[in-house]
Short mmCIF file of C-alpha atoms in Angstrom, two decimals:
data_model
loop_
_atom_site.label_atom_id
_atom_site.label_comp_id
_atom_site.label_asym_id
_atom_site.label_seq_id
_atom_site.Cartn_x
_atom_site.Cartn_y
_atom_site.Cartn_z
CA UNK A 1 17.94 -13.32 21.70
CA UNK A 2 18.16 -17.05 20.99
CA UNK A 3 15.60 -19.36 22.47
CA UNK A 4 15.26 -23.02 23.21
CA UNK A 5 13.94 -25.29 20.53
CA UNK A 6 10.20 -25.54 20.79
CA UNK A 7 8.68 -28.35 22.87
CA UNK A 8 5.81 -30.57 21.78
CA UNK A 9 2.45 -28.78 21.91
CA UNK A 10 0.17 -29.38 24.83
CA UNK A 11 -3.39 -29.06 23.66
CA UNK A 12 -5.56 -28.81 20.58
CA UNK A 13 -7.02 -25.54 19.44
CA UNK A 14 -10.33 -24.70 17.89
CA UNK A 15 -10.93 -25.96 14.36
CA UNK A 16 -11.45 -23.79 11.38
CA UNK A 17 -13.73 -20.80 11.32
CA UNK A 18 -14.43 -18.44 8.50
CA UNK A 19 -15.01 -14.78 8.03
CA UNK A 20 -18.46 -13.64 6.99
CA UNK A 21 -19.08 -10.71 4.77
CA UNK A 22 -17.04 -8.03 3.05
CA UNK A 23 -16.64 -5.88 -0.03
CA UNK A 24 -17.59 -2.51 -1.21
CA UNK A 25 -18.48 -1.42 -4.72
CA UNK A 26 -17.89 2.01 -6.16
CA UNK A 27 -20.70 4.53 -6.64
CA UNK A 28 -22.57 5.04 -9.90
CA UNK A 29 -20.93 6.72 -12.86
CA UNK A 30 -21.25 10.43 -13.45
CA UNK A 31 -19.38 13.54 -14.47
CA UNK A 32 -16.18 14.35 -12.56
CA UNK A 33 -17.51 17.64 -11.26
CA UNK A 34 -20.99 16.54 -10.30
CA UNK A 35 -21.12 12.90 -9.32
CA UNK A 36 -17.85 11.98 -7.67
CA UNK A 37 -18.27 10.08 -4.37
CA UNK A 38 -18.83 12.06 -1.21
CA UNK A 39 -16.25 12.36 1.54
CA UNK A 40 -16.81 13.18 5.17
CA UNK A 41 -18.59 16.51 5.42
CA UNK A 42 -16.21 19.42 4.89
CA UNK A 43 -13.10 17.22 4.76
CA UNK A 44 -11.18 17.38 1.46
CA UNK A 45 -9.12 14.50 0.14
CA UNK A 46 -5.48 15.59 0.27
CA UNK A 47 -3.11 14.62 -2.54
CA UNK A 48 0.60 15.42 -2.60
CA UNK A 49 2.51 15.35 -5.92
CA UNK A 50 6.29 15.07 -5.87
CA UNK A 51 8.68 17.42 -7.69
CA UNK A 52 11.76 16.77 -5.55
CA UNK A 53 13.15 13.93 -7.66
CA UNK A 54 13.97 15.69 -10.97
CA UNK A 55 10.46 15.25 -12.35
CA UNK A 56 11.05 18.18 -14.72
CA UNK A 57 14.52 17.17 -15.95
CA UNK A 58 15.07 16.94 -19.71
CA UNK A 59 11.81 16.97 -21.68
CA UNK A 60 9.78 15.82 -18.67
CA UNK A 61 7.39 18.20 -16.95
CA UNK A 62 5.62 15.94 -14.46
CA UNK A 63 4.06 18.64 -12.29
CA UNK A 64 0.46 19.79 -11.83
CA UNK A 65 1.46 23.46 -11.83
CA UNK A 66 4.28 25.90 -11.27
CA UNK A 67 2.60 27.20 -8.15
CA UNK A 68 4.44 25.17 -5.49
CA UNK A 69 3.78 23.92 -2.94
CA UNK A 70 0.23 25.27 -3.49
CA UNK A 71 -0.96 25.19 -7.13
CA UNK A 72 -3.73 27.67 -6.25
CA UNK A 73 -1.11 30.41 -6.10
CA UNK A 74 -0.89 30.21 -9.90
CA UNK A 75 -4.67 30.22 -10.41
CA UNK A 76 -7.14 29.77 -7.52
CA UNK A 77 -10.06 28.78 -9.76
CA UNK A 78 -8.72 26.73 -12.67
CA UNK A 79 -11.24 25.62 -15.28
CA UNK A 80 -8.99 24.24 -18.04
CA UNK A 81 -5.65 22.47 -17.92
CA UNK A 82 -3.71 25.50 -19.18
CA UNK A 83 -4.75 27.53 -16.12
CA UNK A 84 -2.01 25.58 -14.35
CA UNK A 85 1.33 25.01 -16.09
CA UNK A 86 2.66 21.46 -16.20
CA UNK A 87 2.22 18.25 -18.14
CA UNK A 88 0.10 16.87 -15.26
CA UNK A 89 -2.08 19.97 -15.03
CA UNK A 90 -5.09 18.22 -16.61
CA UNK A 91 -4.95 15.68 -13.77
CA UNK A 92 -4.62 18.36 -11.12
CA UNK A 93 -7.33 20.63 -12.54
CA UNK A 94 -9.77 17.72 -12.90
CA UNK A 95 -9.32 16.88 -9.21
CA UNK A 96 -9.54 20.53 -8.17
CA UNK A 97 -12.79 21.04 -10.08
CA UNK A 98 -14.56 18.30 -8.12
CA UNK A 99 -14.44 20.48 -5.02
CA UNK A 100 -13.40 17.44 -3.01
CA UNK A 101 -9.62 17.64 -3.26
CA UNK A 102 -6.83 19.76 -1.77
CA UNK A 103 -3.59 19.47 -3.77
CA UNK A 104 0.02 20.29 -2.94
CA UNK A 105 3.49 19.64 -4.40
CA UNK A 106 6.83 18.81 -2.79
CA UNK A 107 8.89 21.46 -4.61
CA UNK A 108 12.27 21.01 -6.24
CA UNK A 109 14.88 20.87 -3.49
CA UNK A 110 12.34 19.57 -0.97
CA UNK A 111 12.45 16.37 1.06
CA UNK A 112 9.88 13.60 1.47
CA UNK A 113 9.08 13.25 5.19
CA UNK A 114 6.66 11.50 7.51
CA UNK A 115 5.94 12.61 11.06
CA UNK A 116 7.50 16.08 10.95
CA UNK A 117 6.09 19.60 11.14
CA UNK A 118 6.62 20.27 7.43
CA UNK A 119 3.53 21.51 5.58
CA UNK A 120 4.20 18.87 2.90
CA UNK A 121 4.80 16.05 5.38
CA UNK A 122 3.11 12.86 4.20
CA UNK A 123 1.24 12.63 7.49
CA UNK A 124 -0.91 15.53 6.24
CA UNK A 125 -2.08 13.73 3.08
CA UNK A 126 -4.24 10.84 1.90
CA UNK A 127 -2.33 10.05 -1.32
CA UNK A 128 1.23 10.62 -2.53
CA UNK A 129 1.98 10.66 -6.28
CA UNK A 130 5.56 9.85 -7.32
CA UNK A 131 5.53 10.58 -11.09
CA UNK A 132 8.57 9.16 -12.88
CA UNK A 133 11.16 9.97 -10.20
CA UNK A 134 14.69 10.45 -11.55
CA UNK A 135 16.59 10.71 -8.27
CA UNK A 136 17.02 7.85 -5.82
CA UNK A 137 15.11 8.47 -2.60
CA UNK A 138 17.25 8.88 0.51
CA UNK A 139 17.10 6.29 3.27
CA UNK A 140 14.84 8.42 5.47
CA UNK A 141 12.63 9.29 2.50
CA UNK A 142 12.06 5.62 1.65
CA UNK A 143 11.19 4.85 5.26
CA UNK A 144 8.81 7.83 5.26
CA UNK A 145 6.98 6.60 2.16
CA UNK A 146 6.65 3.05 3.49
CA UNK A 147 5.40 4.14 6.90
CA UNK A 148 2.91 6.46 5.20
CA UNK A 149 1.43 3.56 3.23
CA UNK A 150 1.64 1.12 6.12
CA UNK A 151 -0.40 3.51 8.25
CA UNK A 152 -3.17 4.00 5.69
CA UNK A 153 -1.85 6.28 2.93
CA UNK A 154 -2.22 5.79 -0.81
CA UNK A 155 0.90 5.61 -3.02
CA UNK A 156 0.72 6.25 -6.79
CA UNK A 157 3.91 5.12 -8.57
CA UNK A 158 4.49 6.08 -12.21
CA UNK A 159 7.48 4.58 -14.00
CA UNK A 160 8.94 4.89 -17.50
CA UNK A 161 11.15 2.79 -19.76
CA UNK A 162 14.64 1.73 -18.72
CA UNK A 163 17.37 4.24 -19.51
CA UNK A 164 15.14 7.29 -19.08
CA UNK A 165 17.76 8.90 -16.83
CA UNK A 166 16.82 12.47 -17.70
CA UNK A 167 19.23 14.14 -15.27
CA UNK A 168 22.14 11.73 -15.91
CA UNK A 169 22.68 10.81 -12.26
CA UNK A 170 22.75 7.07 -12.92
CA UNK A 171 19.16 6.42 -11.79
CA UNK A 172 16.03 6.04 -13.90
CA UNK A 173 12.45 5.63 -12.68
CA UNK A 174 12.55 1.82 -12.92
CA UNK A 175 15.56 1.67 -10.64
CA UNK A 176 14.26 4.31 -8.23
CA UNK A 177 10.92 2.55 -7.71
CA UNK A 178 12.44 -0.94 -7.36
CA UNK A 179 14.99 0.44 -4.90
CA UNK A 180 12.17 1.91 -2.79
CA UNK A 181 10.58 -1.52 -2.49
CA UNK A 182 13.81 -3.42 -1.89
CA UNK A 183 15.67 -1.22 0.58
CA UNK A 184 13.42 0.93 2.74
CA UNK A 185 13.96 0.13 6.43
CA UNK A 186 10.35 -1.00 6.92
CA UNK A 187 9.78 -4.11 4.80
CA UNK A 188 12.33 -5.18 2.20
CA UNK A 189 10.64 -8.53 1.38
CA UNK A 190 8.74 -7.45 -1.75
CA UNK A 191 6.11 -5.56 0.29
CA UNK A 192 3.76 -4.68 -2.59
CA UNK A 193 4.00 -7.98 -4.46
CA UNK A 194 5.35 -6.54 -7.73
CA UNK A 195 8.56 -5.33 -9.35
CA UNK A 196 8.97 -2.96 -12.28
CA UNK A 197 10.41 -4.68 -15.34
CA UNK A 198 13.74 -3.62 -16.79
CA UNK A 199 13.32 -2.88 -20.49
CA UNK A 200 11.34 -0.81 -22.97
CA UNK A 201 7.99 -1.33 -24.65
CA UNK A 202 7.93 1.16 -27.52
CA UNK A 203 4.25 1.25 -28.50
CA UNK A 204 1.19 -0.69 -27.41
CA UNK A 205 -2.45 -0.11 -26.48
CA UNK A 206 -2.89 -2.41 -23.46
CA UNK A 207 -6.42 -3.43 -22.49
CA UNK A 208 -8.18 -3.60 -19.13
CA UNK A 209 -9.21 -6.93 -17.65
CA UNK A 210 -12.89 -7.88 -17.59
CA UNK A 211 -13.93 -6.88 -14.08
CA UNK A 212 -17.18 -5.01 -13.51
CA UNK A 213 -16.66 -4.58 -9.78
CA UNK A 214 -13.12 -3.23 -9.46
CA UNK A 215 -13.41 0.39 -8.21
CA UNK A 216 -10.46 1.61 -10.27
CA UNK A 217 -11.81 0.22 -13.53
CA UNK A 218 -15.40 1.22 -12.74
CA UNK A 219 -15.07 4.42 -10.74
CA UNK A 220 -17.00 7.66 -10.72
CA UNK A 221 -14.84 9.23 -13.44
CA UNK A 222 -15.81 6.63 -16.03
CA UNK A 223 -15.22 3.05 -17.10
CA UNK A 224 -11.64 2.11 -17.94
CA UNK A 225 -11.19 0.07 -21.13
CA UNK A 226 -7.46 0.41 -21.62
CA UNK A 227 -4.40 2.64 -21.73
CA UNK A 228 -1.42 3.47 -23.95
CA UNK A 229 2.30 2.74 -23.88
CA UNK A 230 4.55 5.19 -25.72
CA UNK A 231 8.00 4.02 -24.58
CA UNK A 232 7.27 2.55 -21.17
CA UNK A 233 7.50 -0.69 -19.26
CA UNK A 234 5.41 -3.23 -17.38
CA UNK A 235 5.48 -4.90 -13.96
CA UNK A 236 5.74 -8.50 -12.82
CA UNK A 237 3.31 -9.54 -10.11
CA UNK A 238 4.38 -11.80 -7.25
CA UNK A 239 1.19 -12.85 -5.44
CA UNK A 240 3.12 -15.29 -3.26
CA UNK A 241 4.76 -12.26 -1.65
CA UNK A 242 1.58 -10.18 -1.45
CA UNK A 243 -1.72 -11.79 -2.55
CA UNK A 244 -3.33 -8.35 -2.88
CA UNK A 245 -1.23 -7.53 -5.98
CA UNK A 246 -3.61 -7.35 -8.93
CA UNK A 247 -3.11 -6.52 -12.60
CA UNK A 248 -5.83 -4.29 -14.07
CA UNK A 249 -4.42 -3.38 -17.50
CA UNK A 250 -2.15 -5.71 -19.49
CA UNK A 251 0.16 -5.39 -22.45
CA UNK A 252 -1.21 -7.05 -25.58
CA UNK A 253 -0.80 -10.83 -25.33
CA UNK A 254 0.01 -10.78 -21.60
CA UNK A 255 -1.98 -11.85 -18.54
CA UNK A 256 -1.55 -13.31 -15.08
CA UNK A 257 1.70 -12.35 -13.37
CA UNK A 258 3.56 -10.90 -16.37
CA UNK A 259 3.05 -7.89 -18.60
CA UNK A 260 0.84 -5.87 -16.24
CA UNK A 261 0.87 -2.21 -17.29
CA UNK A 262 -1.30 -0.93 -14.45
CA UNK A 263 -1.54 -2.80 -11.14
CA UNK A 264 -2.80 -2.26 -7.61
CA UNK A 265 -1.89 -3.70 -4.24
CA UNK A 266 -2.03 -2.97 -0.53
CA UNK A 267 0.50 -2.70 2.27
CA UNK A 268 -0.39 -2.33 5.92
CA UNK A 269 -3.55 -0.24 6.02
CA UNK A 270 -2.70 1.59 2.81
CA UNK A 271 -3.06 1.12 -0.92
CA UNK A 272 -0.67 1.19 -3.87
CA UNK A 273 -1.06 1.71 -7.63
CA UNK A 274 1.67 1.47 -10.26
CA UNK A 275 1.63 2.60 -13.91
CA UNK A 276 4.38 1.55 -16.29
CA UNK A 277 4.62 4.76 -18.32
CA UNK A 278 4.19 8.50 -17.81
CA UNK A 279 2.81 9.07 -21.31
CA UNK A 280 -0.83 8.33 -20.30
CA UNK A 281 -0.86 11.20 -17.76
CA UNK A 282 0.96 13.69 -20.03
CA UNK A 283 -1.61 16.27 -21.18
CA UNK A 284 0.61 17.76 -23.88
CA UNK A 285 0.89 21.20 -22.28
CA UNK A 286 3.55 22.48 -19.93
CA UNK A 287 6.51 24.75 -19.50
CA UNK A 288 8.21 26.03 -22.65
CA UNK A 289 11.14 24.08 -24.00
CA UNK A 290 9.68 20.63 -23.24
CA UNK A 291 8.58 18.10 -25.87
CA UNK A 292 5.27 16.75 -24.57
CA UNK A 293 2.60 14.37 -25.86
CA UNK A 294 -1.13 14.43 -25.15
CA UNK A 295 -1.69 10.95 -23.76
CA UNK A 296 -4.37 12.19 -21.33
CA UNK A 297 -6.83 12.60 -24.21
CA UNK A 298 -5.47 9.88 -26.52
CA UNK A 299 -8.55 7.99 -27.81
CA UNK A 300 -6.59 4.72 -27.78
CA UNK A 301 -6.98 4.63 -23.99
CA UNK A 302 -9.20 5.89 -21.19
CA UNK A 303 -6.26 7.37 -19.36
CA UNK A 304 -8.02 10.24 -17.59
CA UNK A 305 -10.59 7.89 -16.08
CA UNK A 306 -7.84 5.49 -14.97
CA UNK A 307 -5.78 8.21 -13.29
CA UNK A 308 -8.74 9.86 -11.56
CA UNK A 309 -10.47 6.64 -10.47
CA UNK A 310 -7.18 5.39 -9.07
CA UNK A 311 -6.70 8.64 -7.15
CA UNK A 312 -10.16 8.21 -5.62
CA UNK A 313 -9.40 4.60 -4.69
CA UNK A 314 -6.00 5.41 -3.20
CA UNK A 315 -7.51 8.29 -1.21
CA UNK A 316 -10.28 5.95 0.03
CA UNK A 317 -12.98 8.25 -1.34
CA UNK A 318 -15.36 5.30 -1.65
CA UNK A 319 -14.46 3.46 1.57
CA UNK A 320 -17.18 2.47 4.03
CA UNK A 321 -19.81 1.04 1.73
CA UNK A 322 -21.10 4.46 0.75
CA UNK A 323 -23.71 4.44 3.46
CA UNK A 324 -22.44 7.12 5.76
CA UNK A 325 -25.09 6.03 8.21
CA UNK A 326 -24.82 3.47 10.93
CA UNK A 327 -23.73 3.93 14.49
CA UNK A 328 -20.56 3.22 16.38
CA UNK A 329 -20.31 2.23 19.99
CA UNK A 330 -16.78 3.11 21.04
CA UNK A 331 -14.90 0.19 22.52
CA UNK A 332 -12.57 -2.76 22.01
CA UNK A 333 -13.90 -5.43 19.61
CA UNK A 334 -11.58 -8.44 19.92
CA UNK A 335 -12.71 -11.23 22.20
CA UNK A 336 -10.21 -12.84 24.58
CA UNK A 337 -7.60 -10.28 23.51
CA UNK A 338 -4.89 -11.46 25.91
CA UNK A 339 -5.52 -15.21 25.34
CA UNK A 340 -6.13 -15.76 29.07
CA UNK A 341 -9.23 -17.84 28.26
CA UNK A 342 -7.17 -20.22 26.17
CA UNK A 343 -8.44 -20.87 22.65
CA UNK A 344 -11.78 -19.15 23.20
CA UNK A 345 -12.84 -16.89 20.28
CA UNK A 346 -9.66 -17.56 18.30
CA UNK A 347 -8.99 -20.09 15.52
CA UNK A 348 -5.43 -21.36 15.66
CA UNK A 349 -3.05 -24.17 14.80
CA UNK A 350 -2.61 -26.78 17.52
CA UNK A 351 -0.66 -25.48 20.49
CA UNK A 352 -0.34 -21.87 19.31
CA UNK A 353 -2.32 -20.42 22.23
CA UNK A 354 -0.39 -21.61 25.25
CA UNK A 355 0.94 -20.93 28.73
CA UNK A 356 4.16 -22.83 27.93
CA UNK A 357 6.90 -21.28 30.07
CA UNK A 358 9.38 -21.56 27.19
CA UNK A 359 8.36 -18.05 26.16
CA UNK A 360 6.88 -15.58 28.65
CA UNK A 361 3.57 -13.83 28.12
CA UNK A 362 3.69 -10.05 28.15
CA UNK A 363 0.91 -9.99 30.75
CA UNK A 364 -0.89 -12.88 32.42
CA UNK A 365 0.07 -16.46 31.62
CA UNK A 366 -1.17 -17.13 28.08
CA UNK A 367 0.00 -15.82 24.71
CA UNK A 368 0.05 -16.96 21.08
CA UNK A 369 3.34 -18.60 20.10
CA UNK A 370 3.79 -19.17 16.36
CA UNK A 371 6.73 -21.10 14.87
CA UNK A 372 9.82 -21.83 17.01
CA UNK A 373 10.34 -25.45 15.88
CA UNK A 374 13.60 -25.15 13.94
CA UNK A 375 12.05 -27.12 11.08
CA UNK A 376 9.71 -26.42 8.19
CA UNK A 377 6.39 -25.49 9.77
CA UNK A 378 3.41 -23.13 9.37
CA UNK A 379 1.18 -21.83 12.20
CA UNK A 380 -1.91 -19.64 11.91
CA UNK A 381 -3.96 -17.55 14.33
CA UNK A 382 -7.14 -15.68 13.42
CA UNK A 383 -10.31 -14.03 14.67
CA UNK A 384 -13.32 -12.71 12.74
CA UNK A 385 -14.73 -9.34 13.73
CA UNK A 386 -17.31 -6.84 12.46
CA UNK A 387 -16.30 -3.17 12.41
CA UNK A 388 -19.50 -1.05 12.67
CA UNK A 389 -20.25 1.16 9.67
CA UNK A 390 -20.53 4.31 11.77
CA UNK A 391 -17.01 4.08 13.17
CA UNK A 392 -14.48 6.62 11.92
CA UNK A 393 -11.53 5.12 13.78
CA UNK A 394 -10.45 1.50 14.14
CA UNK A 395 -7.01 0.94 15.66
CA UNK A 396 -5.53 -2.57 15.65
CA UNK A 397 -2.78 -3.08 18.21
CA UNK A 398 -0.79 -6.09 19.39
CA UNK A 399 2.58 -6.81 20.97
CA UNK A 400 5.18 -9.10 19.42
CA UNK A 401 8.29 -10.75 20.82
CA UNK A 402 10.57 -12.21 18.14
CA UNK A 403 13.66 -14.25 18.91
CA UNK A 404 15.71 -16.34 16.53
CA UNK A 405 18.64 -18.71 16.22
CA UNK A 406 19.31 -17.43 12.70
CA UNK A 407 22.58 -15.53 12.36
CA UNK A 408 22.01 -13.79 9.02
CA UNK A 409 21.57 -10.04 8.93
CA UNK A 410 20.16 -9.96 5.40
CA UNK A 411 17.93 -12.96 4.64
CA UNK A 412 14.37 -13.48 5.93
CA UNK A 413 14.21 -17.23 6.39
CA UNK A 414 11.23 -17.24 8.78
CA UNK A 415 8.26 -14.86 8.50
CA UNK A 416 5.13 -13.71 10.30
CA UNK A 417 2.46 -12.17 8.05
CA UNK A 418 -0.35 -10.03 9.46
CA UNK A 419 -3.31 -9.88 7.09
CA UNK A 420 -6.95 -8.83 6.69
CA UNK A 421 -9.21 -11.29 4.81
CA UNK A 422 -12.78 -11.14 3.52
CA UNK A 423 -15.49 -13.77 3.84
CA UNK A 424 -14.19 -15.78 0.91
CA UNK A 425 -10.70 -15.98 2.36
CA UNK A 426 -9.30 -13.43 -0.09
CA UNK A 427 -6.53 -11.29 1.35
CA UNK A 428 -7.67 -7.66 1.38
CA UNK A 429 -4.44 -6.35 2.86
CA UNK A 430 -1.10 -7.57 4.16
CA UNK A 431 -0.58 -5.19 7.05
CA UNK A 432 3.01 -6.23 7.72
CA UNK A 433 5.56 -9.01 7.30
CA UNK A 434 8.00 -9.59 10.15
CA UNK A 435 10.91 -12.02 10.04
CA UNK A 436 13.99 -13.29 11.82
CA UNK A 437 15.53 -9.92 10.85
CA UNK A 438 13.11 -8.21 13.27
CA UNK A 439 14.28 -10.09 16.36
CA UNK A 440 13.94 -8.02 19.53
CA UNK A 441 14.99 -8.35 23.13
CA UNK A 442 11.44 -7.98 24.41
CA UNK A 443 7.88 -7.18 23.37
CA UNK A 444 7.30 -4.45 20.77
CA UNK A 445 3.91 -2.84 20.15
CA UNK A 446 2.58 -2.84 16.58
CA UNK A 447 -0.33 -0.63 15.47
CA UNK A 448 -2.41 -0.34 12.27
CA UNK A 449 -5.34 1.74 11.08
CA UNK A 450 -8.32 -0.41 9.99
CA UNK A 451 -10.86 2.41 9.65
CA UNK A 452 -11.10 1.64 5.95
CA UNK A 453 -12.94 -1.59 6.80
CA UNK A 454 -15.80 0.10 8.66
CA UNK A 455 -19.08 -1.60 7.78
CA UNK A 456 -17.38 -4.90 6.97
CA UNK A 457 -16.88 -8.25 8.67
CA UNK A 458 -13.27 -9.27 8.25
CA UNK A 459 -10.82 -11.83 9.58
CA UNK A 460 -7.55 -10.77 11.18
CA UNK A 461 -4.99 -13.47 10.47
CA UNK A 462 -1.41 -14.11 11.62
CA UNK A 463 0.63 -16.69 9.67
CA UNK A 464 4.02 -17.86 10.92
CA UNK A 465 6.14 -19.73 8.37
CA UNK A 466 9.43 -21.31 9.38
CA UNK A 467 12.26 -22.67 7.25
CA UNK A 468 13.92 -26.05 7.53
CA UNK A 469 16.57 -25.20 10.14
CA UNK A 470 17.17 -22.80 13.04
CA UNK A 471 14.15 -21.64 14.99
CA UNK A 472 12.44 -18.26 14.99
CA UNK A 473 9.65 -17.70 17.53
CA UNK A 474 6.90 -15.14 16.91
CA UNK A 475 5.03 -14.53 20.18
CA UNK A 476 1.90 -12.34 20.23
CA UNK A 477 0.07 -10.95 23.26
CA UNK A 478 -2.33 -8.21 24.39
CA UNK A 479 -4.22 -7.65 21.14
CA UNK A 480 -6.93 -5.01 20.67
CA UNK A 481 -9.12 -3.46 17.99
CA UNK A 482 -10.41 -0.20 19.40
CA UNK A 483 -13.12 1.69 17.49
CA UNK A 484 -14.76 5.07 17.87
#
C-alpha cells in the first residue's frame, strides 16, 4: 500500500540514553567429560547433524556415525571415535561423553524441516550442523534453517574449497552456503554479515585472534590457538550488513574483514558459526573406501577445542551468566509499550513517537513511525531493559505496518533493523531486517526469543534507514517483552 509523503514532525523526543550492563564469560577450563558447563537440570543440549545433502559423496564421510537418525543404535556407550563410524565420529563421541548432549542425524534422503512433526525437525534441536553440503537446499529447507536461527537456534556451517562438487550435481559447498544466505525467503540481505569466498587455499595454518574473553576461543574444551587449512577457503566479513559478524581465526597475513577462516555471527535470537574447510573436523576414520585425513588431532591446530567450544556456544550452554540463581517475576518488562504516554521511557529521533493521522496506530492513538520521508533519512527508537537472571523465557513481540512507494520486487532500498545492544553500544544480535520488500496491507506481529539475555541489561533498538527517493514507512505499535 502506498502512503502519503511524510509531513513535518510535530514534537521533539527524548535525548540519548544508553544501555547499562551486559556480557557473559565462559566457565573455567577443564576436561571435556568432567568440567563442561552445566545446562538446566536434566535437559540435554540437542544437536542435529545433516546427512541429507550428499555429505558422504566421493571421498567425504561427514557423518558422526552410521546409526541414523540415532547414533546410539550403532553403539549406546561410545568411548573412542571408532565406536561410531564416520569421519566426524570423534566430534560426536566427544559430545556424547560429556553426558550433556543428545545427538541425531538427518539421514540420506531426508528433508530439513522446521515446525513439523518429524523427529528430526529443527524445532526439536538447539544446534544444526551442516557439514560441507553438496546439494542445494530446497526453498522450504532454506526457510526452515533461517527461521530456526531467527528463533534462537545455532547454525554451524562448514564449507570447503571451490569445485569440491563430490556428487557432480553442479553445486559445491561454497555455492550451497552462499545460496542459503542469499535466497531463503526470510532475509536475503546478507543476514549473517559474511559470504564464503570463491577459490581454494591449498595449505595454511591460520591463527586465532588475541581475545581472552571470546567463549569460542576460551571455552570449556580448551583454549583455541589456531586451525588448519588443507584445501579449503575463507570468508569475507561485512559488518555493515551485520555488526555481529566476527572473525576468530584468520589465514596467515589476513585480518579485519578478509581472510577469516572461522567466524561467528548472530541472526534474530540465534547464533551462527562458519568454518572454511572440513579438514579440521575430519578424524581420519570412517567408512571403508574413503580417503580421510586426521585433522581433528593435527598438532598444527587446536581443531577439537574449536569445534567443541563452538558447539557449546551455538547451543547456548554458557548462556545466563553461569549463575543459575536469581528469581524471575513473570510479567511484561517494557515501559509505555503502546506509546500512549508519548515519548516516556523511549529514546527516539524527533517525531518518531506520534499520533499523526497520516498512519494509523494499531490500538490507541500513538505509535512509532520510522522513515516515510522519501529522502535519505535515518530514524531510531530504543529502550533499555533488564531481563532477570532467573527467567527461563523472554518473548519480545511487536506489530509492524510497512507501506512503500517503491515498485521494485527485488531490491531493498529502505530498511528497518531490529537489534539488541550491550552497555557499550555493541550490537549483540540483529534480530531481523525488514525492508520495502516486506510491505503489508496492515499490521503484522513479529516475535523473538530473548531468553539468552537473562541476567543482562540490554537495549532494544529499531533503526529505520531510507534511501534518496520514494518513501517507505515502518510503523511499530503494541510492543512487549514478556518474561517467566
